[in-house]
Coordinates of C-alpha atoms in Angstrom, one line a residue:
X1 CA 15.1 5.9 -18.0
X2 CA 16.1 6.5 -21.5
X3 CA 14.6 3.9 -23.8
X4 CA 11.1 2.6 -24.2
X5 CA 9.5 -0.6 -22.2
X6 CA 11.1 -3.2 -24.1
X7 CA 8.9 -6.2 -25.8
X8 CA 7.8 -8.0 -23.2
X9 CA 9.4 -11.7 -24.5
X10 CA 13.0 -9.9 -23.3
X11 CA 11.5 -9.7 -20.0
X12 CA 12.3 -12.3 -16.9
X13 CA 9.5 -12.1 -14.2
X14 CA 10.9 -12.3 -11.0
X15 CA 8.0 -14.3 -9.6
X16 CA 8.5 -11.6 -6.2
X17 CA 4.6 -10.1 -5.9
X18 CA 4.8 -6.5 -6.4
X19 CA 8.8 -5.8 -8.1
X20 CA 7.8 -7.2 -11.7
X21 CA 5.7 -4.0 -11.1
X22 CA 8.0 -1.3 -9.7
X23 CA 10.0 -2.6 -12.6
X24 CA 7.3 -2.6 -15.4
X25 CA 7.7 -6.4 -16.0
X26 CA 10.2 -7.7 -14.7
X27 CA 14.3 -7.8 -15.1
X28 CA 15.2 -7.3 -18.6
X29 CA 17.0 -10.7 -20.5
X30 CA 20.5 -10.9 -20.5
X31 CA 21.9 -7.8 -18.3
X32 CA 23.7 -7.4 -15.0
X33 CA 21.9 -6.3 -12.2
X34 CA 23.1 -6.1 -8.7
X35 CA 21.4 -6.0 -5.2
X36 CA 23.0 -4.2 -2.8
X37 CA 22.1 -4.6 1.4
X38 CA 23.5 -5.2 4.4
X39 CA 23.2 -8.4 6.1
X40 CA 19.9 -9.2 6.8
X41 CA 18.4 -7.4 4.3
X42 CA 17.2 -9.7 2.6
X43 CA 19.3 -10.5 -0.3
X44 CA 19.7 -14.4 -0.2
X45 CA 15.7 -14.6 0.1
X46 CA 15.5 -12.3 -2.8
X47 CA 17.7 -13.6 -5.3
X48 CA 16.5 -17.6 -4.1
X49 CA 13.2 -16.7 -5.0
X50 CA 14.0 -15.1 -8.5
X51 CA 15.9 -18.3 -9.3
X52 CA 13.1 -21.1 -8.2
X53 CA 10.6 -18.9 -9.9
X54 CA 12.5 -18.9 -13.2
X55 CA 13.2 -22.8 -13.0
X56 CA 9.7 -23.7 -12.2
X57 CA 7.2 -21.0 -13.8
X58 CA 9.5 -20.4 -17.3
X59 CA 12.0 -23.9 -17.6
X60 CA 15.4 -21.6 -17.1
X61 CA 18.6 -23.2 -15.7
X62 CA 20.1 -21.3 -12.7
X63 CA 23.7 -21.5 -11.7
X64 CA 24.0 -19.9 -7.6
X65 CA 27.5 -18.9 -7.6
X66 CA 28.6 -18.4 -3.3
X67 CA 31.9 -16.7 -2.4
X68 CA 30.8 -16.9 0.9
X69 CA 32.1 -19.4 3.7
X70 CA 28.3 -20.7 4.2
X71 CA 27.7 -24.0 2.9
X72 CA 25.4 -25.0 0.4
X73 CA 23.7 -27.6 3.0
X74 CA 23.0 -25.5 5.3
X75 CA 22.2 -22.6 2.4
X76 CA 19.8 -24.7 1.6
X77 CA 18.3 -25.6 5.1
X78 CA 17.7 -21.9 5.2
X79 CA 15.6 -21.8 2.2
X80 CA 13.6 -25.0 2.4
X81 CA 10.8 -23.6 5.2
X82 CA 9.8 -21.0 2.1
X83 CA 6.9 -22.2 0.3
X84 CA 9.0 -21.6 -3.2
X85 CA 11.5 -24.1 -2.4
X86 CA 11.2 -27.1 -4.4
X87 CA 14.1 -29.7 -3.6
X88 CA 12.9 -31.0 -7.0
X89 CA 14.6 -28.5 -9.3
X90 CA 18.2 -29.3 -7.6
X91 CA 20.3 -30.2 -8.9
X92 CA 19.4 -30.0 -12.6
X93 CA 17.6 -26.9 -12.6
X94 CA 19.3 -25.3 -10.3
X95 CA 22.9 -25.8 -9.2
X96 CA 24.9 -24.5 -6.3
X97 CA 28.4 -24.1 -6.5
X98 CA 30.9 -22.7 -3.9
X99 CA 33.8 -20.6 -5.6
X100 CA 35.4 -19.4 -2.3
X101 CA 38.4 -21.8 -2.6
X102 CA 38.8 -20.7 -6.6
X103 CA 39.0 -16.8 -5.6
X104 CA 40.9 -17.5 -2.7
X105 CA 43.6 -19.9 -4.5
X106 CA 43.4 -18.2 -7.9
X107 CA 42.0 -14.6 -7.8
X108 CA 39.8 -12.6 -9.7
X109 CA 41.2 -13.9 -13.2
X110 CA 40.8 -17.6 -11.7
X111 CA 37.1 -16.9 -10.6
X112 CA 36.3 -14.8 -14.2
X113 CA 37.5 -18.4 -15.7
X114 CA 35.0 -20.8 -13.9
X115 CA 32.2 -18.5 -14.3
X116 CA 32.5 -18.7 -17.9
X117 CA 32.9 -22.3 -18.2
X118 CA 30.1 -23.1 -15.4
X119 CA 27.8 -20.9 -17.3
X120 CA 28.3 -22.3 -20.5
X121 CA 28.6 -26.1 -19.2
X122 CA 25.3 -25.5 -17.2
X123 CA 23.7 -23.6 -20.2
X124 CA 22.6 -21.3 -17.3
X125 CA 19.9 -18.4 -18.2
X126 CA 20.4 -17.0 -15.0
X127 CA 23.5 -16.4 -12.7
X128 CA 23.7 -15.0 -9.0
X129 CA 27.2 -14.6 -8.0
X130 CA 26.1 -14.2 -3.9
X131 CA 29.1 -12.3 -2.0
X132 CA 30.9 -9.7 -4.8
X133 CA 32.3 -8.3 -1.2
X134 CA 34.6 -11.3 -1.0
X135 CA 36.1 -10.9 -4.6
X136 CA 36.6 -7.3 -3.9
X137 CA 38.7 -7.7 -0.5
X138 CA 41.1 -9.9 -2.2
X139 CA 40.9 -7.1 -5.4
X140 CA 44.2 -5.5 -6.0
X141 CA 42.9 -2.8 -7.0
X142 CA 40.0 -0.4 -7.5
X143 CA 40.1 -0.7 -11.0
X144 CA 40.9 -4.6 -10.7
X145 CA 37.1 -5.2 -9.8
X146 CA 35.9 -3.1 -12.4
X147 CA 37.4 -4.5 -14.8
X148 CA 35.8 -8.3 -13.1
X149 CA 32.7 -6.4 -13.5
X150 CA 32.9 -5.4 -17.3
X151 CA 34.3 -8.6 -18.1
X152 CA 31.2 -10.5 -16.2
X153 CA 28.9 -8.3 -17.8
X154 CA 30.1 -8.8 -21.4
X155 CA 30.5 -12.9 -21.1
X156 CA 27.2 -13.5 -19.6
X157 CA 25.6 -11.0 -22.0
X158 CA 27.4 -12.8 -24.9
X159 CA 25.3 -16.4 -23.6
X160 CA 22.1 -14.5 -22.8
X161 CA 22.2 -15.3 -19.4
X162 CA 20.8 -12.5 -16.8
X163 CA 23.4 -12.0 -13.8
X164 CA 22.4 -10.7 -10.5
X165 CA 25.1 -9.6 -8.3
X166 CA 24.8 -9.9 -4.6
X167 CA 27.0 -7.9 -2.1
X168 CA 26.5 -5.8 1.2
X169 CA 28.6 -3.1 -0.5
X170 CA 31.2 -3.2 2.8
X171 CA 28.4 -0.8 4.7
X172 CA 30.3 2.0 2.8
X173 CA 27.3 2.6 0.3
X174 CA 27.2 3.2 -3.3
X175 CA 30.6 2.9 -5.0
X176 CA 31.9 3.6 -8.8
X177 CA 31.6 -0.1 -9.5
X178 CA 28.0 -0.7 -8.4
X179 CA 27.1 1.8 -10.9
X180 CA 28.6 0.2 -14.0
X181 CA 25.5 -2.6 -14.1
X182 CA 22.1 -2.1 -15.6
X183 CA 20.5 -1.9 -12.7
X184 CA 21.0 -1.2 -9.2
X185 CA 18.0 -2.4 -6.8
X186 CA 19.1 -1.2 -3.1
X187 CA 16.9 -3.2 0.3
X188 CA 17.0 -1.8 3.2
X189 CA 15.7 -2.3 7.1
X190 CA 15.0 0.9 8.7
X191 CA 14.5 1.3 12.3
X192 CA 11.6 4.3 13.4
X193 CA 11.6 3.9 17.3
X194 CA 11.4 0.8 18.2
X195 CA 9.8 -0.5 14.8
X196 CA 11.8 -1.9 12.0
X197 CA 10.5 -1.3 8.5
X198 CA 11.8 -2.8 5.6
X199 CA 12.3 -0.6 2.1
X200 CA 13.6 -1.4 -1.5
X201 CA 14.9 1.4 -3.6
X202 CA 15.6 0.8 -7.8
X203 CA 18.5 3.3 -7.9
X204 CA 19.2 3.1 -11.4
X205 CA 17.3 0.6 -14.2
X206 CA 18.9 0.9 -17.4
X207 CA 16.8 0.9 -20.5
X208 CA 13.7 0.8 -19.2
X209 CA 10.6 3.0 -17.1
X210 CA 10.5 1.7 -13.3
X211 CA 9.0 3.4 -10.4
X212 CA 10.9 6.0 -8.8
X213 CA 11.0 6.0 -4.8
X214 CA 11.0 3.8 -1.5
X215 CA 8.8 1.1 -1.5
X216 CA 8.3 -1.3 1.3
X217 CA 8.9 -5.1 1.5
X218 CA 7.8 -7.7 3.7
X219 CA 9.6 -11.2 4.4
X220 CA 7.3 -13.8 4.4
X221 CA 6.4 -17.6 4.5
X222 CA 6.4 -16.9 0.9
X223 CA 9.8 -15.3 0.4
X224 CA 9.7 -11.5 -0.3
X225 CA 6.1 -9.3 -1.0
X226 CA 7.2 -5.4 -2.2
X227 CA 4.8 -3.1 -2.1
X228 CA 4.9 0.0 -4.6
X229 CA 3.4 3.1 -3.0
X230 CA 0.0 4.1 -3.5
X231 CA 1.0 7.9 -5.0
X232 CA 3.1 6.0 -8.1
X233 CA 0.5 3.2 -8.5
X234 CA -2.8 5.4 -8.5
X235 CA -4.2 7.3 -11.2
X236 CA -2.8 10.6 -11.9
X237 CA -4.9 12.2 -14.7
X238 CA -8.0 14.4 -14.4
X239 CA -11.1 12.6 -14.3
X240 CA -12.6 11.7 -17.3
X241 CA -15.4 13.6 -18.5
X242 CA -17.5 16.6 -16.4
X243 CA -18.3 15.5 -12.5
X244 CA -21.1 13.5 -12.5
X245 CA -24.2 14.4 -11.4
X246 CA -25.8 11.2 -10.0
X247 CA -26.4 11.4 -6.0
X248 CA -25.1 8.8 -3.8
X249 CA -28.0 8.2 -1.0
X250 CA -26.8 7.5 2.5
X251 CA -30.1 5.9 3.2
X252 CA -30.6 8.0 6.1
X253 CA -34.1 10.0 6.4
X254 CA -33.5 13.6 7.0
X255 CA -29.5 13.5 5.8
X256 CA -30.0 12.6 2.4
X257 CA -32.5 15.6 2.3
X258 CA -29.7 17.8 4.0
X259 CA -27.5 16.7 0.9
X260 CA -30.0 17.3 -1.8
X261 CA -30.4 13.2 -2.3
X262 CA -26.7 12.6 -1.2
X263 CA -23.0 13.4 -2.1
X264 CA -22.2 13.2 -5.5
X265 CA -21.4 9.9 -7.5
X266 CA -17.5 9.6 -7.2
X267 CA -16.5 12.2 -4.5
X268 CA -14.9 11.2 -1.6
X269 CA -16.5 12.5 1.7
X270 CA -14.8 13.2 5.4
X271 CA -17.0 12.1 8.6
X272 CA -15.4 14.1 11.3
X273 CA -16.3 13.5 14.7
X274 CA -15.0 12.4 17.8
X275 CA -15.5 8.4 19.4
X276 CA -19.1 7.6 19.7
X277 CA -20.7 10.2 17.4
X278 CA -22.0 7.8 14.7
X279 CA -19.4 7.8 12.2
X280 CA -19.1 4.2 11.8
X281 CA -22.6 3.9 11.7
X282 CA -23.2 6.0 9.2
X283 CA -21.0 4.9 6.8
X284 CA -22.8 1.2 7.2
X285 CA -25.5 3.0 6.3
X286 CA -24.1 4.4 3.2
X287 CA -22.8 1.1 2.2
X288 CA -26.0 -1.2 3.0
X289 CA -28.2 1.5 1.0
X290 CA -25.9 1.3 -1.9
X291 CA -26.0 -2.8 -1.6
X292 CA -29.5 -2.3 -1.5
X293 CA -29.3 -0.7 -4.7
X294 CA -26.9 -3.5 -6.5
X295 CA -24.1 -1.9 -6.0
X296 CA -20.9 -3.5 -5.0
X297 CA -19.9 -1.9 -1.9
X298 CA -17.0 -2.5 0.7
X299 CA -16.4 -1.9 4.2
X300 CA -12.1 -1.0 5.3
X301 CA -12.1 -1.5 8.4
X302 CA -9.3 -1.0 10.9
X303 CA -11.2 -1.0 14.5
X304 CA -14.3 -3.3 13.9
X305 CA -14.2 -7.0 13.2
X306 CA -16.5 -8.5 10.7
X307 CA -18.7 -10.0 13.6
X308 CA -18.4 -7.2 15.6
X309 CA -19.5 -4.3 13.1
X310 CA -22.4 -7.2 11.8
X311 CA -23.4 -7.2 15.6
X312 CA -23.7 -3.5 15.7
X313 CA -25.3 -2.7 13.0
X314 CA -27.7 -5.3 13.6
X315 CA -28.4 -3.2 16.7
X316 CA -29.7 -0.3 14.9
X317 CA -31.7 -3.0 13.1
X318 CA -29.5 -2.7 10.1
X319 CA -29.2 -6.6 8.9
X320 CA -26.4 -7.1 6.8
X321 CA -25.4 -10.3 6.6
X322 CA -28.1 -10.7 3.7
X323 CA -26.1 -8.2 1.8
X324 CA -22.2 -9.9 2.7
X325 CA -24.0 -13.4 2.1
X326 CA -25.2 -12.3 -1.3
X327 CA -21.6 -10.9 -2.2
X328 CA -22.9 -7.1 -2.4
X329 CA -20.9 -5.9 0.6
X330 CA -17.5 -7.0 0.9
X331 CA -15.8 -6.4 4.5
X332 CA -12.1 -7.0 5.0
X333 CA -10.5 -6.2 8.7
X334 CA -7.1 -4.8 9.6
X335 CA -6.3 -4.8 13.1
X336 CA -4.7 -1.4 13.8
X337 CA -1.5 -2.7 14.9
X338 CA 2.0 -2.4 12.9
X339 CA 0.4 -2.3 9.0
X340 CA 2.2 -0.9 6.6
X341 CA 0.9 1.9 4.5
X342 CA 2.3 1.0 1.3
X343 CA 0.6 -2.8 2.2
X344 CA -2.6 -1.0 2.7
X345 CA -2.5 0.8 -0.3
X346 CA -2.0 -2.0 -2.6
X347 CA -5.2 -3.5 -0.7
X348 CA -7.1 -0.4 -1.3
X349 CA -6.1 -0.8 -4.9
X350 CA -7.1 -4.1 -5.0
X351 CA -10.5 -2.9 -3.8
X352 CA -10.9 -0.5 -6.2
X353 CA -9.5 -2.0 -9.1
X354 CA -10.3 -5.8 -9.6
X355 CA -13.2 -6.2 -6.7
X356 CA -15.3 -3.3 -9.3
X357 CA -16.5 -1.9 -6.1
X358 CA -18.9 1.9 -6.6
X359 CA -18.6 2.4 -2.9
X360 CA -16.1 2.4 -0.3
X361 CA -16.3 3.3 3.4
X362 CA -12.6 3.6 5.1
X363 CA -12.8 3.3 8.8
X364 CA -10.1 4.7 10.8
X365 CA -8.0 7.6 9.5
X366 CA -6.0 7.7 12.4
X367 CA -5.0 4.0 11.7
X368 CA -4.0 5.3 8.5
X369 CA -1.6 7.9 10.0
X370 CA -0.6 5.4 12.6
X371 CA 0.6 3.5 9.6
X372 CA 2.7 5.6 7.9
X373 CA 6.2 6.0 9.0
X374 CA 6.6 9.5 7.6
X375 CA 3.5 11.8 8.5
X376 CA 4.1 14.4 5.8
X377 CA 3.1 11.4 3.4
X378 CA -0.2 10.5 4.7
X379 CA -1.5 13.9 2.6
X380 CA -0.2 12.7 -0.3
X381 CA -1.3 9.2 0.1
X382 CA -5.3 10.1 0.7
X383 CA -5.2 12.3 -2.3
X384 CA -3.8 9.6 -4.9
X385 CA -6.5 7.6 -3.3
X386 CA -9.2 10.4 -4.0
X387 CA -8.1 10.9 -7.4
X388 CA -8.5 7.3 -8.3
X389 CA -11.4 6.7 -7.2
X390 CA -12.8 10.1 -8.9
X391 CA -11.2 8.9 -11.8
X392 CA -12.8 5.4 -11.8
X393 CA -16.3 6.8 -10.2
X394 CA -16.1 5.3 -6.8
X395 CA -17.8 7.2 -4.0
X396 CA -15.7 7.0 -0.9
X397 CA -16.5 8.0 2.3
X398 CA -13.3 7.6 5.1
X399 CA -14.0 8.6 9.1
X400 CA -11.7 11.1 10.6
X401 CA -11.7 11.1 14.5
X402 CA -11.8 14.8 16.0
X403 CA -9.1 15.3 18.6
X404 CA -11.7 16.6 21.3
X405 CA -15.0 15.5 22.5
X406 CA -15.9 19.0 24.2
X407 CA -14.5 22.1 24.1
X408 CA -14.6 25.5 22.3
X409 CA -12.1 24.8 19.7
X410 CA -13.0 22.3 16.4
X411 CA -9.5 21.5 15.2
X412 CA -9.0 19.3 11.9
X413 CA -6.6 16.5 12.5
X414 CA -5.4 17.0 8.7
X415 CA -3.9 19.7 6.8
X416 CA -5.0 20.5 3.1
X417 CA -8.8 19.0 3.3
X418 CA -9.5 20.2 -0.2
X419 CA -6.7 18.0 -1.6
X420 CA -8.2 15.4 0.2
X421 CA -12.1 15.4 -0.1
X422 CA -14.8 17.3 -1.8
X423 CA -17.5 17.2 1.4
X424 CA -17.3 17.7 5.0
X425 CA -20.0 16.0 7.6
X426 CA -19.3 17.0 11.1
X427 CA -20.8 15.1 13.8
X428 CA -21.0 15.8 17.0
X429 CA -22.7 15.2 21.1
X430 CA -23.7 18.3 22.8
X431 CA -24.9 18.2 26.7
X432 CA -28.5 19.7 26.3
X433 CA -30.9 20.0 29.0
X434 CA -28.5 17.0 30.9
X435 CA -28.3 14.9 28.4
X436 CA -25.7 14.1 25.4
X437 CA -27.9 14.8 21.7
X438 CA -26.0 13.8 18.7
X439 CA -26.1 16.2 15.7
X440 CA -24.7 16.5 12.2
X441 CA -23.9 19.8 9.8
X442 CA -22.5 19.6 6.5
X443 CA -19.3 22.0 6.8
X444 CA -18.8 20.9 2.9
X445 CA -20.3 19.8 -0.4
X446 CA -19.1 20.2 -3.1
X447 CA -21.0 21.8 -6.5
X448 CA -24.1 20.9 -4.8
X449 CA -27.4 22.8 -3.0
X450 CA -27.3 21.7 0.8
X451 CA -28.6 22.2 4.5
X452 CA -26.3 24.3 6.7
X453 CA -28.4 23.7 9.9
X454 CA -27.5 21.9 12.7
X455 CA -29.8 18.8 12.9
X456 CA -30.4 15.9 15.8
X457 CA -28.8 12.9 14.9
X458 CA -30.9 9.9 16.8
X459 CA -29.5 6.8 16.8
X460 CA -31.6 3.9 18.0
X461 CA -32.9 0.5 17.7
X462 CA -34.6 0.9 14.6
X463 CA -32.2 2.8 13.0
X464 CA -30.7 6.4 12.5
X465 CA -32.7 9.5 11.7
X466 CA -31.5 13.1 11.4
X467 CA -34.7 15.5 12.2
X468 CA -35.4 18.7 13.4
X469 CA -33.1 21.6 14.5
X470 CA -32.7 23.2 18.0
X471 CA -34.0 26.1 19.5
X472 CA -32.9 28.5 21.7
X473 CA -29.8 27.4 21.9
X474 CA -26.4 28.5 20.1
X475 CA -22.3 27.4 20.4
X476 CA -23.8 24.1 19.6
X477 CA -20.6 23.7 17.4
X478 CA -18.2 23.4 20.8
X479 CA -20.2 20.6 22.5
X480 CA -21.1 23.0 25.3
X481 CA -24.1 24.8 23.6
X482 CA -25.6 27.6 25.9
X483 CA -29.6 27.6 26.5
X484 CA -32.5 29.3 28.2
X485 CA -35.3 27.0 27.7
X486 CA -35.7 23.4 26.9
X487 CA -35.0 22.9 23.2
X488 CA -37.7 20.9 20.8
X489 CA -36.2 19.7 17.0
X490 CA -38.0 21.1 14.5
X491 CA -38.7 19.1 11.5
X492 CA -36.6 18.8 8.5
X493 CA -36.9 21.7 5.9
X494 CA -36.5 24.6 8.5
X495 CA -33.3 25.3 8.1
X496 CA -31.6 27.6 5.2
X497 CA -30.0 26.3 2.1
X498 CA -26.4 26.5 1.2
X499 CA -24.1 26.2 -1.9

C-alpha cells in the first residue's frame, strides 16, 4: 500500500460480489496479478467469472490462455451450470486457446511468442494464462520463469491488457516469482474438524489500499461470493457527537420504568438468561414498540422462524404481522446450522446500512460463536458491530444464553462485556413457594438513573409485565432463592435507584 486509490476509470470490476470491495474497486487496468491455490480452490471459477463479467457488463475482449491437459469442451461443460456463463460471448468475446502443445514443443520463449501475437490479434483487454505450474516444470531454470514473468508483465502492460495468472504454486507456497506481480490474491479451503471453510487472502496489492486479512468465500450457483470481515468493513471512529440522550422504550410496563424510560438511543444492550426466561420475547417487544413508533426495526434471528416467532408472540397477544405487513419490522431467519460469520456480518451490514433500520434485536449469541471458526474473534466481531451501530444511532439489543439454569454461580459466556455493550438485563426463573417466577435486574446501564431491584417478570396471554419485588426471600440471583414465608411482589417504585 504505497500510492493512493487510483481514479476509478483505471479500475476493472471483477463482477465477484464482495472482492471489488476487499480491493477498493476492483483490479487495477493493465497489471499482472496472479492467483495462487491448490486444486480445488477455486481458481478456474474465479478467474471464469472475472472474464464473463468483463465481456458482458463493460464490452472487453478476453483471451483464456490453458497450459493444462483439460480440454476447452469439457472446460466449458464445467462452467456452463453457473448462472454467469453465457455461451453467447464465445467465441468473439471470449476465446479459449490451449497452449500446452506450444510450451511443450517450443518452451518458454515459444509460449512468450504466441501470447504476444494472440493478445494483440485478439485485441484482448484481459488475459488469464490458467496453469503457470506447467511452464515452470519445463523451466530451465529459476531465473528462466522470472524472466517469462517480467517479460509477460511488460508486453501485456505495453497493450493495456490486465493479466491474471493462475497456478497451484506446486503446494510449496509462496515463491520469489509469485512476488514479482502487482498483486498476489491467495484462496484457500481450510478444514476445522470435520468442516471445510473456504478463505481468500490479498497478500500483496500493488499501488493501491485493499483490506488486509482472511476473508471467506463461498462457491455458489453464481460463481464465487467473498465476504470481507465485519472488523475491516465496520465503522471505526468514535461516534459522532455527545451520546444521545433520547430513550429507547421496550414497551414493557414496569421495565421501562426500571430503565428511566428505556436504554439509551444507540447503545447496544445484552439480555442474559438462560432458555425460557423471556429473552426472545422481550426483544419482540422492543422491536414492535419501536414499530409502533415508526421506526424501522428488524428482527436477526437464528432459532425462530418467521411463522414461528409471529406465532409466539401472537401468544402473548403481541400481533405483528400488522407491523411486517406495513414494512416497519423486517425479519430475516438463519437456521443455526454451518453459517459463516464473515456471511453474517455482511448481512448485518446490510441491515444496518441500506435497510436504515433504528433498531435491531440479534437472537442467538451462541449461534454467533457457533459460527465463527476462531473463538478469540467473536469479541472482536460484536464490538465492530457495537461501534457501528453507535456510530450510526441504531439501538441493538442481542440475547446471550446463560450456561446454567440453577445454580449458585452466574457465569458470563463472554469475556470483555464492556467492549461489547453498554447495559446488562439479566433474566432469570427462581423456584418460589413450588413454583418457577421469572424475574429481571438490570446488572448494567450505562450513563443513566436505574432500578437495581429484583422484579417479577410475568409473561402471559396478554402480554409481559415486570411488577413488584419479593419479600422475604434472598439468593434470588442463583435460582435457588431461600425463604421463610410466602412472598407477595410489591409494586413498582419500591426498590432503590442506581447509577
Amino acid at each position: 500500500m504505497t500510492e493512493g486509490t487510483p481514479r476509478v476509470a483505471e479500475r476493472i470490476s471483477t463482477g465477484i460480489p464482495g472482492l471489488d470491495t476487499v480491493l477498493h474497486g476492483g483490479l487495477r487496468k493493465a497489471r499482472t496479478y496472479m492467483l495462487l491455490g491448490l486444486p480445488g480452490s477455486g481458481k478456474t471459477i474465479f478467474a471464469n467469472q472475472v472474464c464473463f463479467h468483463h465481456a458482458s457488463r463493460h464490452g472487453g475482449r478476453v483471451l483464456y490462455l490453458t497450459l493444462l491437459a483439460e480440454s476447452h469442451t469439457e472446460l466449458v461443460g464445467n462452467l456452463s451450470s453457473l448462472s454467469f456463463f453465457d455461451p453467447t460471448l464465445l467465441p468473439n468475446a471470449i476465446t479459449y486457446l490451449s497452449a500446452f502443445t506450444v510450451l511443450e514443443q517450443g518452451g518458454l520463449d515459444a509460449l512468450a511468442e504466441l501470447i504476444r501475437k494472440e493478445t494483440k490479434n485478439h485485441q484482448a483487454t484481459l488475459l488469464v494464462l490458467d496453469g503457470l505450474v506447467a511452464a515452470e516444470e519445463v523451466a530451465p531454470s529459476q531465473q528462466a520463469i522470472k524472466k517469462f514473468i517480467h517479460g509477460l508483465q511488460v508486453v501485456t502492460g505495453l497493450m493495456g491488457c490486465t493479466t491474471l495468472i493462475l497456478t497451484t504454486g506446486r503446494g510449496q507456497g509462496l515463491r520469489a516469482e509469485h512476488t514479482m506481480v502487482d498483486g498476489l490474491l491467495l484462496l484457500k479451503q481450510r478444514m476445522f474438524g470435520a468442516r471445510a471453510v473456504r478463505e481468500l487472502f490479498v497478500r500483496k496489492f500493488r499501488g493501491s489500499p485493499y483490506l488486509l486479512g482472511k476473508h471467506s468465500f463461498d462457491i455458489t450457483q453464481d460463481g464465487l461470493v467473498v465476504y470481507p470481515r465485519l472488523e475491516v468493513l465496520a465503522e471505526s471512529g468514535p461516534p459522532p457527537g455527545p451520546p444521545l440522550e433520547a430513550k429507547c422504550a421496550l414497551g414493557i410496563p414496569g421495565l421501562d420504568t426500571m430503565l428511566s424510560g428505556g436504554v439509551p438511543q444507540g447503545s447496544t444492550t445484552i439480555l442474559l438468561g438462560p432458555p425460557g426466561s423471556g429473552k426472545t420475547l422481550l426483544g419482540l417487544n422492543f422491536l414492535a414498540e419501536g414499530a409502533r413508533r415508526g421506526e424501522r426495526v428488524h428482527y436477526f434471528a437464528f432459532y425462530d422462524s418467521p411463522e414461528r416467532m409471529v406465532a409466539q408472540a401472537a401468544g402473548i397477544g403481541l400481533d405483528l404481522k400488522p407491523l411486517i405487513d406495513r414494512g416497519d419490522f423486517e425479519v430475516s431467519f438463519r437456521p443455526p446450522t454451518e453459517n459463516l460469520l464473515d456471511k453474517l456480518g455482511v448481512q448485518l451490514l446490510d441491515v444496518i446500512r441500506t435497510h436504515g433500520v433504528r433498531r435491531l434485536f440479534l437472537d442467538g449469541y451462541d449461534a454467533l460463536r457457533r459460527a465463527a471458526i476462531r473463538m478469540p474473534r467473536v469479541s472482536r466481531f460484536l464490538a465492530a458491530l457495537v461501534n457501528e451501530c453507535r456510530m450510526r444511532g441504531v439501538t441493538l439489543l442481542y440475547s446471550v444464553e446463560a450456561a446454567a439454569a440453577f445454580g449458585p454461580e452466574v457465569a458470563f459466556p463472554m469475556k470483555g462485556i464492556s467492549m461489547v455493550a453498554e447495559n446488562v438485563l439479566f433474566l432469570r426463573q427462581a423456584e418460589l413457594d413450588s413454583e418457577l417466577r421469572r424475574f429481571v435486574t438490570v446488572l448494567k446501564l450505562r450513563n443513566s438513573p436505574h432500578d437495581v431491584a429484583l422484579r417479577e417478570l410475568r409473561i402471559s396471554s396478554n402480554g409481559m409485565e415486570v411488577t413488584g419485588t419479593f419479600t422475604d426471600v434472598e439468593s434470588m440471583m442463583t435460582g435457588l432463592p431461600r425463604t421463610t414465608a410466602r412472598s407477595e411482589p410489591r409494586h413498582p417504585g419500591g426498590g432503590h435507584q442506581g447509577t
